[in-house]
């Protein structure tokens, strides 16, 4: 089996950008740049407060909407937090889990990432699980070990059946927001390792069905070459997803 059987998935990660009132004008801009490519699934992951506007504005463009985080608990006394079923109730389909910025600034660990993956799957969401090495780890030559561990920890206890809804995004931390993209060889090497790790935990079928994204300074100029790699099934796009250029990336 090869990637022809996996639908490319391009997801934008707006991070902490875009006012709710800017969502509709942005969707109109996107629509003008590129009508959606049929073979590609496109997702915009937005701040919580933007989600209702995004769901409304992107429906016509057939762009799915995702959140950027969730709380691992079902409900209860967790002031300021958002639960998975609240997102589902709104019409949210995807959720980014374990982004390196959350690991770095908000103390998320492989353990909490695993809990969030379970919460998302339980509620019916599709998690986009982020893994990635730091520059120091790459320079020390421990990238593959680090990614292997992150993937194993994130998926601990997840059934093969639920794995069908999981997307894994490989985002080298040193390539995020730096304009420094991993080479296609570096990106392919790690995305292949992610798939092979899943093959060892589950089986061939689960590994071949898994969609693995690359993220880190993806733009209209480098997307096509990255997404043409055998184990890269799309991208997780930060900065470029805030511009109409995202329409070009999504059809690369
Ligand atoms: P940039 O595309 O801005 O490098 O961000 C990547 C990212 O963190 C997406 O989640």
JSON list of N, CA, C and O in Angstrom, two decimals, residues 70-94:
[
{"chain": "A", "resi": 70, "resn": "UNK", "atom": "N", "xyz": [-7.19, 21.17, 24.51]},
{"chain": "A", "resi": 70, "resn": "UNK", "atom": "CA", "xyz": [-8.39, 20.81, 25.27]},
{"chain": "A", "resi": 70, "resn": "UNK", "atom": "C", "xyz": [-7.96, 20.36, 26.65]},
{"chain": "A", "resi": 70, "resn": "UNK", "atom": "O", "xyz": [-6.76, 20.14, 26.89]},
{"chain": "A", "resi": 71, "resn": "UNK", "atom": "N", "xyz": [-8.92, 20.27, 27.56]},
{"chain": "A", "resi": 71, "resn": "UNK", "atom": "CA", "xyz": [-8.59, 19.74, 28.89]},
{"chain": "A", "resi": 71, "resn": "UNK", "atom": "C", "xyz": [-8.85, 18.24, 28.86]},
{"chain": "A", "resi": 71, "resn": "UNK", "atom": "O", "xyz": [-9.76, 17.76, 28.18]},
{"chain": "A", "resi": 72, "resn": "UNK", "atom": "N", "xyz": [-8.07, 17.49, 29.62]},
{"chain": "A", "resi": 72, "resn": "UNK", "atom": "CA", "xyz": [-8.19, 16.03, 29.58]},
{"chain": "A", "resi": 72, "resn": "UNK", "atom": "C", "xyz": [-9.37, 15.49, 30.37]},
{"chain": "A", "resi": 72, "resn": "UNK", "atom": "O", "xyz": [-9.73, 14.33, 30.24]},
{"chain": "A", "resi": 73, "resn": "UNK", "atom": "N", "xyz": [-9.99, 16.35, 31.21]},
{"chain": "A", "resi": 73, "resn": "UNK", "atom": "CA", "xyz": [-11.12, 15.89, 32.01]},
{"chain": "A", "resi": 73, "resn": "UNK", "atom": "C", "xyz": [-12.44, 16.09, 31.27]},
{"chain": "A", "resi": 73, "resn": "UNK", "atom": "O", "xyz": [-12.56, 16.98, 30.43]},
{"chain": "A", "resi": 74, "resn": "UNK", "atom": "N", "xyz": [-13.41, 15.28, 31.66]},
{"chain": "A", "resi": 74, "resn": "UNK", "atom": "CA", "xyz": [-14.70, 15.32, 30.96]},
{"chain": "A", "resi": 74, "resn": "UNK", "atom": "C", "xyz": [-15.48, 16.60, 31.27]},
{"chain": "A", "resi": 74, "resn": "UNK", "atom": "O", "xyz": [-16.08, 17.20, 30.40]},
{"chain": "A", "resi": 75, "resn": "UNK", "atom": "N", "xyz": [-15.48, 16.99, 32.55]},
{"chain": "A", "resi": 75, "resn": "UNK", "atom": "CA", "xyz": [-16.13, 18.22, 32.99]},
{"chain": "A", "resi": 75, "resn": "UNK", "atom": "C", "xyz": [-15.74, 18.47, 34.44]},
{"chain": "A", "resi": 75, "resn": "UNK", "atom": "O", "xyz": [-15.07, 17.65, 35.05]},
{"chain": "A", "resi": 76, "resn": "UNK", "atom": "N", "xyz": [-16.18, 19.59, 34.99]},
{"chain": "A", "resi": 76, "resn": "UNK", "atom": "CA", "xyz": [-15.93, 19.79, 36.42]},
{"chain": "A", "resi": 76, "resn": "UNK", "atom": "C", "xyz": [-15.26, 21.09, 36.77]},
{"chain": "A", "resi": 76, "resn": "UNK", "atom": "O", "xyz": [-15.24, 22.05, 35.98]},
{"chain": "A", "resi": 77, "resn": "UNK", "atom": "N", "xyz": [-14.70, 21.14, 37.96]},
{"chain": "A", "resi": 77, "resn": "UNK", "atom": "CA", "xyz": [-14.14, 22.37, 38.51]},
{"chain": "A", "resi": 77, "resn": "UNK", "atom": "C", "xyz": [-12.72, 22.61, 37.99]},
{"chain": "A", "resi": 77, "resn": "UNK", "atom": "O", "xyz": [-11.72, 22.38, 38.68]},
{"chain": "A", "resi": 78, "resn": "UNK", "atom": "N", "xyz": [-12.64, 23.04, 36.74]},
{"chain": "A", "resi": 78, "resn": "UNK", "atom": "CA", "xyz": [-11.34, 23.36, 36.11]},
{"chain": "A", "resi": 78, "resn": "UNK", "atom": "C", "xyz": [-11.47, 24.73, 35.45]},
{"chain": "A", "resi": 78, "resn": "UNK", "atom": "O", "xyz": [-11.63, 24.85, 34.24]},
{"chain": "A", "resi": 79, "resn": "UNK", "atom": "N", "xyz": [-11.49, 25.75, 36.29]},
{"chain": "A", "resi": 79, "resn": "UNK", "atom": "CA", "xyz": [-11.74, 27.11, 35.83]},
{"chain": "A", "resi": 79, "resn": "UNK", "atom": "C", "xyz": [-10.88, 27.50, 34.64]},
{"chain": "A", "resi": 79, "resn": "UNK", "atom": "O", "xyz": [-9.66, 27.33, 34.67]},
{"chain": "A", "resi": 80, "resn": "UNK", "atom": "N", "xyz": [-11.55, 27.99, 33.62]},
{"chain": "A", "resi": 80, "resn": "UNK", "atom": "CA", "xyz": [-10.83, 28.50, 32.45]},
{"chain": "A", "resi": 80, "resn": "UNK", "atom": "C", "xyz": [-10.52, 27.44, 31.41]},
{"chain": "A", "resi": 80, "resn": "UNK", "atom": "O", "xyz": [-9.93, 27.76, 30.38]},
{"chain": "A", "resi": 81, "resn": "UNK", "atom": "N", "xyz": [-10.91, 26.20, 31.65]},
{"chain": "A", "resi": 81, "resn": "UNK", "atom": "CA", "xyz": [-10.56, 25.13, 30.72]},
{"chain": "A", "resi": 81, "resn": "UNK", "atom": "C", "xyz": [-11.72, 24.77, 29.81]},
{"chain": "A", "resi": 81, "resn": "UNK", "atom": "O", "xyz": [-12.88, 25.13, 30.05]},
{"chain": "A", "resi": 82, "resn": "UNK", "atom": "N", "xyz": [-11.42, 24.03, 28.76]},
{"chain": "A", "resi": 82, "resn": "UNK", "atom": "CA", "xyz": [-12.44, 23.63, 27.77]},
{"chain": "A", "resi": 82, "resn": "UNK", "atom": "C", "xyz": [-12.36, 22.12, 27.57]},
{"chain": "A", "resi": 82, "resn": "UNK", "atom": "O", "xyz": [-11.29, 21.56, 27.32]},
{"chain": "A", "resi": 83, "resn": "UNK", "atom": "N", "xyz": [-13.53, 21.46, 27.68]},
{"chain": "A", "resi": 83, "resn": "UNK", "atom": "CA", "xyz": [-13.57, 20.00, 27.56]},
{"chain": "A", "resi": 83, "resn": "UNK", "atom": "C", "xyz": [-13.86, 19.56, 26.13]},
{"chain": "A", "resi": 83, "resn": "UNK", "atom": "O", "xyz": [-14.43, 20.32, 25.33]},
{"chain": "A", "resi": 84, "resn": "UNK", "atom": "N", "xyz": [-13.49, 18.31, 25.84]},
{"chain": "A", "resi": 84, "resn": "UNK", "atom": "CA", "xyz": [-13.65, 17.77, 24.49]},
{"chain": "A", "resi": 84, "resn": "UNK", "atom": "C", "xyz": [-15.10, 17.81, 24.01]},
{"chain": "A", "resi": 84, "resn": "UNK", "atom": "O", "xyz": [-15.36, 18.18, 22.86]},
{"chain": "A", "resi": 85, "resn": "UNK", "atom": "N", "xyz": [-16.04, 17.44, 24.90]},
{"chain": "A", "resi": 85, "resn": "UNK", "atom": "CA", "xyz": [-17.43, 17.41, 24.42]},
{"chain": "A", "resi": 85, "resn": "UNK", "atom": "C", "xyz": [-18.00, 18.80, 24.14]},
{"chain": "A", "resi": 85, "resn": "UNK", "atom": "O", "xyz": [-18.96, 18.95, 23.39]},
{"chain": "A", "resi": 86, "resn": "UNK", "atom": "N", "xyz": [-17.40, 19.83, 24.74]},
{"chain": "A", "resi": 86, "resn": "UNK", "atom": "CA", "xyz": [-17.83, 21.20, 24.42]},
{"chain": "A", "resi": 86, "resn": "UNK", "atom": "C", "xyz": [-17.44, 21.53, 22.97]},
{"chain": "A", "resi": 86, "resn": "UNK", "atom": "O", "xyz": [-18.19, 22.17, 22.24]},
{"chain": "A", "resi": 87, "resn": "UNK", "atom": "N", "xyz": [-16.27, 21.05, 22.59]},
{"chain": "A", "resi": 87, "resn": "UNK", "atom": "CA", "xyz": [-15.80, 21.29, 21.21]},
{"chain": "A", "resi": 87, "resn": "UNK", "atom": "C", "xyz": [-16.67, 20.53, 20.22]},
{"chain": "A", "resi": 87, "resn": "UNK", "atom": "O", "xyz": [-17.08, 21.08, 19.19]},
{"chain": "A", "resi": 88, "resn": "UNK", "atom": "N", "xyz": [-16.98, 19.29, 20.56]},
{"chain": "A", "resi": 88, "resn": "UNK", "atom": "CA", "xyz": [-17.80, 18.47, 19.67]},
{"chain": "A", "resi": 88, "resn": "UNK", "atom": "C", "xyz": [-19.18, 19.11, 19.51]},
{"chain": "A", "resi": 88, "resn": "UNK", "atom": "O", "xyz": [-19.72, 19.20, 18.41]},
{"chain": "A", "resi": 89, "resn": "UNK", "atom": "N", "xyz": [-19.72, 19.61, 20.61]},
{"chain": "A", "resi": 89, "resn": "UNK", "atom": "CA", "xyz": [-21.04, 20.22, 20.59]},
{"chain": "A", "resi": 89, "resn": "UNK", "atom": "C", "xyz": [-21.10, 21.42, 19.65]},
{"chain": "A", "resi": 89, "resn": "UNK", "atom": "O", "xyz": [-22.12, 21.72, 19.04]},
{"chain": "A", "resi": 90, "resn": "UNK", "atom": "N", "xyz": [-19.97, 22.08, 19.52]},
{"chain": "A", "resi": 90, "resn": "UNK", "atom": "CA", "xyz": [-19.87, 23.26, 18.67]},
{"chain": "A", "resi": 90, "resn": "UNK", "atom": "C", "xyz": [-19.73, 22.89, 17.19]},
{"chain": "A", "resi": 90, "resn": "UNK", "atom": "O", "xyz": [-19.99, 23.70, 16.31]},
{"chain": "A", "resi": 91, "resn": "UNK", "atom": "N", "xyz": [-19.29, 21.67, 16.93]},
{"chain": "A", "resi": 91, "resn": "UNK", "atom": "CA", "xyz": [-19.06, 21.24, 15.55]},
{"chain": "A", "resi": 91, "resn": "UNK", "atom": "C", "xyz": [-17.59, 21.17, 15.18]},
{"chain": "A", "resi": 91, "resn": "UNK", "atom": "O", "xyz": [-17.23, 21.09, 14.01]},
{"chain": "A", "resi": 92, "resn": "UNK", "atom": "N", "xyz": [-16.73, 21.20, 16.20]},
{"chain": "A", "resi": 92, "resn": "UNK", "atom": "CA", "xyz": [-15.29, 21.09, 15.99]},
{"chain": "A", "resi": 92, "resn": "UNK", "atom": "C", "xyz": [-14.93, 19.63, 15.69]},
{"chain": "A", "resi": 92, "resn": "UNK", "atom": "O", "xyz": [-15.48, 18.72, 16.30]},
{"chain": "A", "resi": 93, "resn": "UNK", "atom": "N", "xyz": [-14.03, 19.40, 14.72]},
{"chain": "A", "resi": 93, "resn": "UNK", "atom": "CA", "xyz": [-13.69, 18.03, 14.34]},
{"chain": "A", "resi": 93, "resn": "UNK", "atom": "C", "xyz": [-12.31, 17.59, 14.82]},
{"chain": "A", "resi": 93, "resn": "UNK", "atom": "O", "xyz": [-12.08, 16.43, 15.13]},
{"chain": "A", "resi": 94, "resn": "UNK", "atom": "N", "xyz": [-11.38, 18.52, 14.80]},
{"chain": "A", "resi": 94, "resn": "UNK", "atom": "CA", "xyz": [-9.99, 18.17, 15.12]},
{"chain": "A", "resi": 94, "resn": "UNK", "atom": "C", "xyz": [-9.52, 18.92, 16.37]},
{"chain": "A", "resi": 94, "resn": "UNK", "atom": "O", "xyz": [-10.11, 19.93, 16.76]}
]
